[in-house]
Amino acid sequence: MPYRLRSKVEIENLATKFSCWQRFGGNLSGNTKSAEEPEASSVGYGASIDGTGMSASQGNNLGWQWYTDPRLETLGFRGIFPSNTTPPLVEADKETSEQNYLQWRLEKGVAEGSTEIPKGEAVPLEYNLTGLNAISFDKGCYVGQEFIARTHHRGVIRKRLLPLKFVNESGKEMEQKVAPGSEVVYTSSDKKVGTVTTALGCRGLGLLRLEEAFKGSRILSIRGQEDVKVEAIRPDWWPAEWFPEHQQHTVAA
């Protein structure tokens, strides 16, 4: 079978004409399903439902529409709309800063982009991409497939990307005190547990060893900043087999 590996394309920058929007929040997450809010999956500047998503990429005569974020339902809906208009279902008094969405995403433990998922360095399974509809174990060969498949089927991932909260001794949130690249350590022994990969305000993401991150009453802090304590959070969307106690049981069995 012949394959066409290259073709000439023209790329046009439409950043000034279109904007990417995200609808998120407590009333759109958790148990909210696309079927329970059908208008959010189909509404746009056209009455037809665009199941192929062509309108979002090409702006055809179906209009521009909202689509469930393919990674996690808790992230809400996203869509591409003309920059000179306010998308449907967006209330004027509910529009907020992009920073608030970034914090929402960090709280859920979802990284995106090459800044948060370093190219050539990140191990997809450690960045939880199997739970974000980003990896297929059914398709044919691809670069890195053997390593990824072998690690996945062994079922033991010792490090994972976790949501982090930065607080002081009394548990009060500490803003803008931690930078990406900071090391997370046991406060008592200074033993390294992992590294902060992303930080925003009092929240962040960190690649930590699971067994040590959730080990009893051990207190975590930032190396060189002992006054900044680190709380590692278990995302509620994680499957049970990702947790350390399940992995230990699997290995023992």
PDB file of C-alpha atoms in Angstrom:
ATOM      1  CA  MET A   1       0.000   0.000   0.000  1.00  0.00           C
ATOM      2  CA  PRO A   2       1.491   3.379  -0.980  1.00  0.00           C
ATOM      3  CA  TYR A   3       1.888   6.113   1.619  1.00  0.00           C
ATOM      4  CA  ARG A   4       2.190   9.800   0.990  1.00  0.00           C
ATOM      5  CA  LEU A   5       4.684  10.976   3.585  1.00  0.00           C
ATOM      6  CA  ARG A   6       4.923  14.613   2.598  1.00  0.00           C
ATOM      7  CA  SER A   7       2.613  17.164   1.076  1.00  0.00           C
ATOM      8  CA  LYS A   8       2.814  20.903   0.609  1.00  0.00           C
ATOM      9  CA  VAL A   9       0.691  22.900   3.027  1.00  0.00           C
ATOM     10  CA  GLU A  10       0.103  26.558   3.677  1.00  0.00           C
ATOM     11  CA  ILE A  11      -0.130  27.742   7.280  1.00  0.00           C
ATOM     12  CA  GLU A  12      -2.024  30.909   8.059  1.00  0.00           C
ATOM     13  CA  ASN A  13      -1.894  32.569  11.484  1.00  0.00           C
ATOM     14  CA  LEU A  14      -5.480  33.283  12.567  1.00  0.00           C
ATOM     15  CA  ALA A  15      -4.671  34.158  16.179  1.00  0.00           C
ATOM     16  CA  THR A  16      -6.166  37.634  15.816  1.00  0.00           C
ATOM     17  CA  LYS A  17      -9.398  36.324  14.287  1.00  0.00           C
ATOM     18  CA  PHE A  18     -10.186  33.412  16.606  1.00  0.00           C
ATOM     19  CA  SER A  19      -9.864  32.677  20.318  1.00  0.00           C
ATOM     20  CA  CYS A  20      -9.904  29.449  22.293  1.00  0.00           C
ATOM     21  CA  TRP A  21     -12.402  29.420  25.180  1.00  0.00           C
ATOM     22  CA  GLN A  22     -12.868  27.026  28.093  1.00  0.00           C
ATOM     23  CA  ARG A  23     -16.024  26.583  30.172  1.00  0.00           C
ATOM     24  CA  PHE A  24     -15.204  25.103  33.566  1.00  0.00           C
ATOM     25  CA  GLY A  25     -16.309  25.095  37.179  1.00  0.00           C
ATOM     26  CA  GLY A  26     -17.929  23.006  39.861  1.00  0.00           C
ATOM     27  CA  ASN A  27     -21.322  22.908  38.149  1.00  0.00           C
ATOM     28  CA  LEU A  28     -19.748  21.488  34.981  1.00  0.00           C
ATOM     29  CA  SER A  29     -17.502  18.868  36.581  1.00  0.00           C
ATOM     30  CA  GLY A  30     -17.812  15.635  38.496  1.00  0.00           C
ATOM     31  CA  ASN A  31     -21.088  13.940  37.584  1.00  0.00           C
ATOM     32  CA  THR A  32     -21.949  16.304  34.724  1.00  0.00           C
ATOM     33  CA  LYS A  33     -22.122  14.300  31.496  1.00  0.00           C
ATOM     34  CA  SER A  34     -22.319  15.562  27.948  1.00  0.00           C
ATOM     35  CA  ALA A  35     -25.712  13.889  27.655  1.00  0.00           C
ATOM     36  CA  GLU A  36     -27.003  15.952  30.584  1.00  0.00           C
ATOM     37  CA  GLU A  37     -26.029  19.198  28.890  1.00  0.00           C
ATOM     38  CA  PRO A  38     -26.595  18.473  25.192  1.00  0.00           C
ATOM     39  CA  GLU A  39     -26.713  22.123  24.218  1.00  0.00           C
ATOM     40  CA  ALA A  40     -23.126  22.569  25.351  1.00  0.00           C
ATOM     41  CA  SER A  41     -22.008  19.865  22.943  1.00  0.00           C
ATOM     42  CA  SER A  42     -23.814  21.276  19.947  1.00  0.00           C
ATOM     43  CA  VAL A  43     -24.668  24.947  20.368  1.00  0.00           C
ATOM     44  CA  GLY A  44     -23.022  27.437  18.072  1.00  0.00           C
ATOM     45  CA  TYR A  45     -23.708  30.037  15.424  1.00  0.00           C
ATOM     46  CA  GLY A  46     -25.626  27.433  13.435  1.00  0.00           C
ATOM     47  CA  ALA A  47     -28.316  24.981  14.498  1.00  0.00           C
ATOM     48  CA  SER A  48     -26.766  21.751  13.215  1.00  0.00           C
ATOM     49  CA  ILE A  49     -24.729  19.364  15.330  1.00  0.00           C
ATOM     50  CA  ASP A  50     -21.188  19.047  14.068  1.00  0.00           C
ATOM     51  CA  GLY A  51     -20.156  15.592  15.233  1.00  0.00           C
ATOM     52  CA  THR A  52     -16.892  15.620  13.302  1.00  0.00           C
ATOM     53  CA  GLY A  53     -15.603  18.779  14.927  1.00  0.00           C
ATOM     54  CA  MET A  54     -14.959  20.367  11.541  1.00  0.00           C
ATOM     55  CA  SER A  55     -16.469  23.671  12.594  1.00  0.00           C
ATOM     56  CA  ALA A  56     -14.020  24.024  15.446  1.00  0.00           C
ATOM     57  CA  SER A  57     -11.081  23.686  13.087  1.00  0.00           C
ATOM     58  CA  GLN A  58     -12.403  25.250   9.887  1.00  0.00           C
ATOM     59  CA  GLY A  59     -15.311  27.481  10.833  1.00  0.00           C
ATOM     60  CA  ASN A  60     -17.664  26.101   8.191  1.00  0.00           C
ATOM     61  CA  ASN A  61     -21.366  26.867   7.805  1.00  0.00           C
ATOM     62  CA  LEU A  62     -22.269  24.852  10.884  1.00  0.00           C
ATOM     63  CA  GLY A  63     -20.848  27.585  13.080  1.00  0.00           C
ATOM     64  CA  TRP A  64     -18.502  27.266  16.039  1.00  0.00           C
ATOM     65  CA  GLN A  65     -19.406  24.995  18.927  1.00  0.00           C
ATOM     66  CA  TRP A  66     -18.501  23.714  22.399  1.00  0.00           C
ATOM     67  CA  TYR A  67     -16.998  20.237  22.829  1.00  0.00           C
ATOM     68  CA  THR A  68     -16.297  18.210  25.960  1.00  0.00           C
ATOM     69  CA  ASP A  69     -12.619  18.369  26.846  1.00  0.00           C
ATOM     70  CA  PRO A  70     -11.337  14.966  25.643  1.00  0.00           C
ATOM     71  CA  ARG A  71      -8.943  14.578  28.563  1.00  0.00           C
ATOM     72  CA  LEU A  72     -11.299  14.772  31.548  1.00  0.00           C
ATOM     73  CA  GLU A  73     -14.948  15.713  31.902  1.00  0.00           C
ATOM     74  CA  THR A  74     -14.047  17.657  35.026  1.00  0.00           C
ATOM     75  CA  LEU A  75     -12.094  20.104  32.827  1.00  0.00           C
ATOM     76  CA  GLY A  76     -15.362  21.189  31.212  1.00  0.00           C
ATOM     77  CA  PHE A  77     -15.909  22.273  27.611  1.00  0.00           C
ATOM     78  CA  ARG A  78     -13.719  24.006  25.068  1.00  0.00           C
ATOM     79  CA  GLY A  79     -14.233  25.647  21.717  1.00  0.00           C
ATOM     80  CA  ILE A  80     -12.782  28.026  19.133  1.00  0.00           C
ATOM     81  CA  PHE A  81     -14.837  31.143  18.433  1.00  0.00           C
ATOM     82  CA  PRO A  82     -14.463  34.398  16.488  1.00  0.00           C
ATOM     83  CA  SER A  83     -12.524  36.912  18.584  1.00  0.00           C
ATOM     84  CA  ASN A  84     -15.065  39.698  18.084  1.00  0.00           C
ATOM     85  CA  THR A  85     -17.931  37.762  19.691  1.00  0.00           C
ATOM     86  CA  THR A  86     -18.832  36.263  23.056  1.00  0.00           C
ATOM     87  CA  PRO A  87     -19.488  32.503  22.753  1.00  0.00           C
ATOM     88  CA  PRO A  88     -22.952  31.113  23.536  1.00  0.00           C
ATOM     89  CA  LEU A  89     -23.590  30.004  27.137  1.00  0.00           C
ATOM     90  CA  VAL A  90     -20.999  32.503  28.456  1.00  0.00           C
ATOM     91  CA  GLU A  91     -22.581  34.914  30.906  1.00  0.00           C
ATOM     92  CA  ALA A  92     -21.031  38.374  30.947  1.00  0.00           C
ATOM     93  CA  ASP A  93     -20.511  38.385  34.716  1.00  0.00           C
ATOM     94  CA  LYS A  94     -18.960  34.876  34.712  1.00  0.00           C
ATOM     95  CA  GLU A  95     -16.033  35.563  32.385  1.00  0.00           C
ATOM     96  CA  THR A  96     -12.768  35.134  34.254  1.00  0.00           C
ATOM     97  CA  SER A  97      -8.994  35.267  33.880  1.00  0.00           C
ATOM     98  CA  GLU A  98      -7.112  32.494  32.109  1.00  0.00           C
ATOM     99  CA  GLN A  99      -5.005  32.152  35.270  1.00  0.00           C
ATOM    100  CA  ASN A 100      -8.070  30.861  37.125  1.00  0.00           C
ATOM    101  CA  TYR A 101      -8.499  28.091  34.572  1.00  0.00           C
ATOM    102  CA  LEU A 102      -4.797  27.228  34.774  1.00  0.00           C
ATOM    103  CA  GLN A 103      -5.132  26.882  38.539  1.00  0.00           C
ATOM    104  CA  TRP A 104      -8.245  24.695  38.082  1.00  0.00           C
ATOM    105  CA  ARG A 105      -6.287  22.436  35.738  1.00  0.00           C
ATOM    106  CA  LEU A 106      -3.345  22.198  38.133  1.00  0.00           C
ATOM    107  CA  GLU A 107      -5.676  21.289  40.985  1.00  0.00           C
ATOM    108  CA  LYS A 108      -6.920  18.367  38.887  1.00  0.00           C
ATOM    109  CA  GLY A 109      -3.353  17.215  38.211  1.00  0.00           C
ATOM    110  CA  VAL A 110      -3.419  17.694  34.435  1.00  0.00           C
ATOM    111  CA  ALA A 111      -0.292  18.951  32.658  1.00  0.00           C
ATOM    112  CA  GLU A 112      -0.235  20.217  29.087  1.00  0.00           C
ATOM    113  CA  GLY A 113       2.265  21.613  26.608  1.00  0.00           C
ATOM    114  CA  SER A 114       6.010  21.145  26.269  1.00  0.00           C
ATOM    115  CA  THR A 115       6.726  23.439  29.241  1.00  0.00           C
ATOM    116  CA  GLU A 116       4.873  21.165  31.638  1.00  0.00           C
ATOM    117  CA  ILE A 117       5.569  17.891  29.786  1.00  0.00           C
ATOM    118  CA  PRO A 118       9.212  18.206  28.629  1.00  0.00           C
ATOM    119  CA  LYS A 119       9.835  16.859  25.142  1.00  0.00           C
ATOM    120  CA  GLY A 120      12.373  14.046  25.032  1.00  0.00           C
ATOM    121  CA  GLU A 121      12.390  13.733  28.829  1.00  0.00           C
ATOM    122  CA  ALA A 122       8.900  13.006  30.124  1.00  0.00           C
ATOM    123  CA  VAL A 123       7.753   9.391  30.460  1.00  0.00           C
ATOM    124  CA  PRO A 124       4.088   9.456  29.327  1.00  0.00           C
ATOM    125  CA  LEU A 125       2.938   6.978  31.970  1.00  0.00           C
ATOM    126  CA  GLU A 126       4.481   9.042  34.772  1.00  0.00           C
ATOM    127  CA  TYR A 127       2.578  12.078  33.477  1.00  0.00           C
ATOM    128  CA  ASN A 128      -0.681  10.078  33.702  1.00  0.00           C
ATOM    129  CA  LEU A 129      -1.393  10.251  29.977  1.00  0.00           C
ATOM    130  CA  THR A 130      -3.005   6.795  30.000  1.00  0.00           C
ATOM    131  CA  GLY A 131      -5.828   8.282  32.058  1.00  0.00           C
ATOM    132  CA  LEU A 132      -6.221  11.303  29.772  1.00  0.00           C
ATOM    133  CA  ASN A 133      -7.107   9.531  26.506  1.00  0.00           C
ATOM    134  CA  ALA A 134      -3.623  10.256  25.174  1.00  0.00           C
ATOM    135  CA  ILE A 135      -2.200   6.739  24.699  1.00  0.00           C
ATOM    136  CA  SER A 136      -3.592   3.785  22.773  1.00  0.00           C
ATOM    137  CA  PHE A 137      -2.481   0.226  23.510  1.00  0.00           C
ATOM    138  CA  ASP A 138      -4.507  -1.198  20.641  1.00  0.00           C
ATOM    139  CA  LYS A 139      -3.091   0.601  17.609  1.00  0.00           C
ATOM    140  CA  GLY A 140      -0.064  -0.443  15.559  1.00  0.00           C
ATOM    141  CA  CYS A 141       3.575   0.433  16.057  1.00  0.00           C
ATOM    142  CA  TYR A 142       4.736   3.902  16.996  1.00  0.00           C
ATOM    143  CA  VAL A 143       7.954   5.407  18.316  1.00  0.00           C
ATOM    144  CA  GLY A 144       8.520   4.259  21.906  1.00  0.00           C
ATOM    145  CA  GLN A 145       5.696   1.730  21.809  1.00  0.00           C
ATOM    146  CA  GLU A 146       7.663  -1.209  23.210  1.00  0.00           C
ATOM    147  CA  PHE A 147       8.879   0.678  26.277  1.00  0.00           C
ATOM    148  CA  ILE A 148       5.476   2.230  26.974  1.00  0.00           C
ATOM    149  CA  ALA A 149       3.585  -1.045  26.505  1.00  0.00           C
ATOM    150  CA  ARG A 150       6.025  -3.039  28.632  1.00  0.00           C
ATOM    151  CA  THR A 151       5.883  -0.528  31.478  1.00  0.00           C
ATOM    152  CA  HIS A 152       2.089  -0.337  31.278  1.00  0.00           C
ATOM    153  CA  HIS A 153       1.526  -4.095  31.384  1.00  0.00           C
ATOM    154  CA  ARG A 154       3.967  -4.572  34.256  1.00  0.00           C
ATOM    155  CA  GLY A 155       1.599  -2.298  36.159  1.00  0.00           C
ATOM    156  CA  VAL A 156       4.139  -0.601  38.440  1.00  0.00           C
ATOM    157  CA  ILE A 157       4.697   3.135  38.008  1.00  0.00           C
ATOM    158  CA  ARG A 158       6.707   4.367  40.966  1.00  0.00           C
ATOM    159  CA  LYS A 159       6.623   8.075  40.104  1.00  0.00           C
ATOM    160  CA  ARG A 160       3.663  10.125  38.946  1.00  0.00           C
ATOM    161  CA  LEU A 161       2.708  13.724  38.391  1.00  0.00           C
ATOM    162  CA  LEU A 162       0.702  14.965  41.382  1.00  0.00           C
ATOM    163  CA  PRO A 163      -1.192  18.148  42.269  1.00  0.00           C
ATOM    164  CA  LEU A 164       0.614  20.048  45.021  1.00  0.00           C
ATOM    165  CA  LYS A 165      -0.400  22.714  47.512  1.00  0.00           C
ATOM    166  CA  PHE A 166       2.157  24.985  49.191  1.00  0.00           C
ATOM    167  CA  VAL A 167       1.382  26.004  52.790  1.00  0.00           C
ATOM    168  CA  ASN A 168       3.127  27.280  55.938  1.00  0.00           C
ATOM    169  CA  GLU A 169       3.467  25.569  59.320  1.00  0.00           C
ATOM    170  CA  SER A 170      -0.139  26.390  60.258  1.00  0.00           C
ATOM    171  CA  GLY A 171      -1.559  25.195  56.944  1.00  0.00           C
ATOM    172  CA  LYS A 172      -2.142  28.641  55.437  1.00  0.00           C
ATOM    173  CA  GLU A 173      -1.618  28.777  51.669  1.00  0.00           C
ATOM    174  CA  MET A 174       1.610  30.463  50.557  1.00  0.00           C
ATOM    175  CA  GLU A 175       1.473  32.398  47.288  1.00  0.00           C
ATOM    176  CA  GLN A 176       4.339  32.766  44.805  1.00  0.00           C
ATOM    177  CA  LYS A 177       6.919  31.075  47.043  1.00  0.00           C
ATOM    178  CA  VAL A 178       7.891  28.105  44.862  1.00  0.00           C
ATOM    179  CA  ALA A 179       9.520  27.960  41.441  1.00  0.00           C
ATOM    180  CA  PRO A 180       9.505  25.082  38.905  1.00  0.00           C
ATOM    181  CA  GLY A 181      12.542  22.889  39.412  1.00  0.00           C
ATOM    182  CA  SER A 182      12.409  23.117  43.221  1.00  0.00           C
ATOM    183  CA  GLU A 183      13.062  19.834  45.012  1.00  0.00           C
ATOM    184  CA  VAL A 184      10.471  18.281  47.324  1.00  0.00           C
ATOM    185  CA  VAL A 185      12.084  16.607  50.343  1.00  0.00           C
ATOM    186  CA  TYR A 186      11.273  15.019  53.682  1.00  0.00           C
ATOM    187  CA  THR A 187      11.544  17.884  56.177  1.00  0.00           C
ATOM    188  CA  SER A 188      13.175  15.681  58.833  1.00  0.00           C
ATOM    189  CA  SER A 189      15.839  13.989  56.704  1.00  0.00           C
ATOM    190  CA  ASP A 190      16.150  16.209  53.599  1.00  0.00           C
ATOM    191  CA  LYS A 191      15.692  13.074  51.471  1.00  0.00           C
ATOM    192  CA  LYS A 192      14.456  13.961  47.987  1.00  0.00           C
ATOM    193  CA  VAL A 193      10.951  12.760  47.117  1.00  0.00           C
ATOM    194  CA  GLY A 194      10.510  14.527  43.780  1.00  0.00           C
ATOM    195  CA  THR A 195      10.571  17.784  41.840  1.00  0.00           C
ATOM    196  CA  VAL A 196       8.106  20.615  41.283  1.00  0.00           C
ATOM    197  CA  THR A 197       7.423  20.849  37.557  1.00  0.00           C
ATOM    198  CA  THR A 198       4.863  23.674  37.498  1.00  0.00           C
ATOM    199  CA  ALA A 199       3.914  26.362  40.022  1.00  0.00           C
ATOM    200  CA  LEU A 200       1.175  28.981  40.081  1.00  0.00           C
ATOM    201  CA  GLY A 201       0.333  30.849  43.255  1.00  0.00           C
ATOM    202  CA  CYS A 202      -0.060  28.309  46.054  1.00  0.00           C
ATOM    203  CA  ARG A 203      -0.642  25.419  43.644  1.00  0.00           C
ATOM    204  CA  GLY A 204       1.571  23.317  41.437  1.00  0.00           C
ATOM    205  CA  LEU A 205       2.401  19.987  39.886  1.00  0.00           C
ATOM    206  CA  GLY A 206       5.237  17.733  40.932  1.00  0.00           C
ATOM    207  CA  LEU A 207       6.760  14.465  39.760  1.00  0.00           C
ATOM    208  CA  LEU A 208       6.992  12.536  43.035  1.00  0.00           C
ATOM    209  CA  ARG A 209       7.649   8.962  44.124  1.00  0.00           C
ATOM    210  CA  LEU A 210       4.204   7.731  45.147  1.00  0.00           C
ATOM    211  CA  GLU A 211       5.140   5.538  48.063  1.00  0.00           C
ATOM    212  CA  GLU A 212       7.105   8.326  49.722  1.00  0.00           C
ATOM    213  CA  ALA A 213       4.714  11.146  48.830  1.00  0.00           C
ATOM    214  CA  PHE A 214       1.877   9.468  50.730  1.00  0.00           C
ATOM    215  CA  LYS A 215       3.917   7.770  53.434  1.00  0.00           C
ATOM    216  CA  GLY A 216       2.194   8.130  56.784  1.00  0.00           C
ATOM    217  CA  SER A 217       2.754  11.375  58.654  1.00  0.00           C
ATOM    218  CA  ARG A 218       6.003  12.321  56.906  1.00  0.00           C
ATOM    219  CA  ILE A 219       6.088  16.081  56.290  1.00  0.00           C
ATOM    220  CA  LEU A 220       7.222  17.326  52.896  1.00  0.00           C
ATOM    221  CA  SER A 221       8.843  20.692  52.238  1.00  0.00           C
ATOM    222  CA  ILE A 222      10.835  22.568  49.601  1.00  0.00           C
ATOM    223  CA  ARG A 223      14.600  22.090  49.818  1.00  0.00           C
ATOM    224  CA  GLY A 224      16.182  25.339  50.974  1.00  0.00           C
ATOM    225  CA  GLN A 225      12.754  26.699  51.965  1.00  0.00           C
ATOM    226  CA  GLU A 226      11.873  24.660  55.031  1.00  0.00           C
ATOM    227  CA  ASP A 227       9.102  27.127  55.903  1.00  0.00           C
ATOM    228  CA  VAL A 228       7.218  26.072  52.755  1.00  0.00           C
ATOM    229  CA  LYS A 229       5.408  22.796  53.377  1.00  0.00           C
ATOM    230  CA  VAL A 230       4.101  20.661  50.509  1.00  0.00           C
ATOM    231  CA  GLU A 231       0.809  18.796  50.474  1.00  0.00           C
ATOM    232  CA  ALA A 232       0.588  16.066  47.821  1.00  0.00           C
ATOM    233  CA  ILE A 233      -3.005  15.518  46.663  1.00  0.00           C
ATOM    234  CA  ARG A 234      -4.611  12.347  45.323  1.00  0.00           C
ATOM    235  CA  PRO A 235      -6.693  13.242  42.243  1.00  0.00           C
ATOM    236  CA  ASP A 236     -10.206  11.810  42.474  1.00  0.00           C
ATOM    237  CA  TRP A 237     -10.138  10.746  38.808  1.00  0.00           C
ATOM    238  CA  TRP A 238      -7.226   8.333  39.302  1.00  0.00           C
ATOM    239  CA  PRO A 239      -8.095   4.612  39.001  1.00  0.00           C
ATOM    240  CA  ALA A 240      -7.456   2.565  42.140  1.00  0.00           C
ATOM    241  CA  GLU A 241      -4.586   0.623  40.567  1.00  0.00           C
ATOM    242  CA  TRP A 242      -2.484   3.777  40.409  1.00  0.00           C
ATOM    243  CA  PHE A 243      -2.246   4.119  44.177  1.00  0.00           C
ATOM    244  CA  PRO A 244       0.839   2.802  46.016  1.00  0.00           C
ATOM    245  CA  GLU A 245      -1.029   0.342  48.242  1.00  0.00           C
ATOM    246  CA  HIS A 246      -2.598  -1.328  45.193  1.00  0.00           C
ATOM    247  CA  GLN A 247       0.763  -1.582  43.423  1.00  0.00           C
ATOM    248  CA  GLN A 248       2.378  -3.148  46.498  1.00  0.00           C
ATOM    249  CA  HIS A 249      -0.411  -5.742  46.648  1.00  0.00           C
ATOM    250  CA  THR A 250       0.020  -6.490  42.939  1.00  0.00           C
ATOM    251  CA  VAL A 251       3.776  -6.993  43.267  1.00  0.00           C
ATOM    252  CA  ALA A 252       3.378  -9.201  46.357  1.00  0.00           C
ATOM    253  CA  ALA A 253       0.799 -11.333  44.601  1.00  0.00           C
TER     254      ALA A 253
END
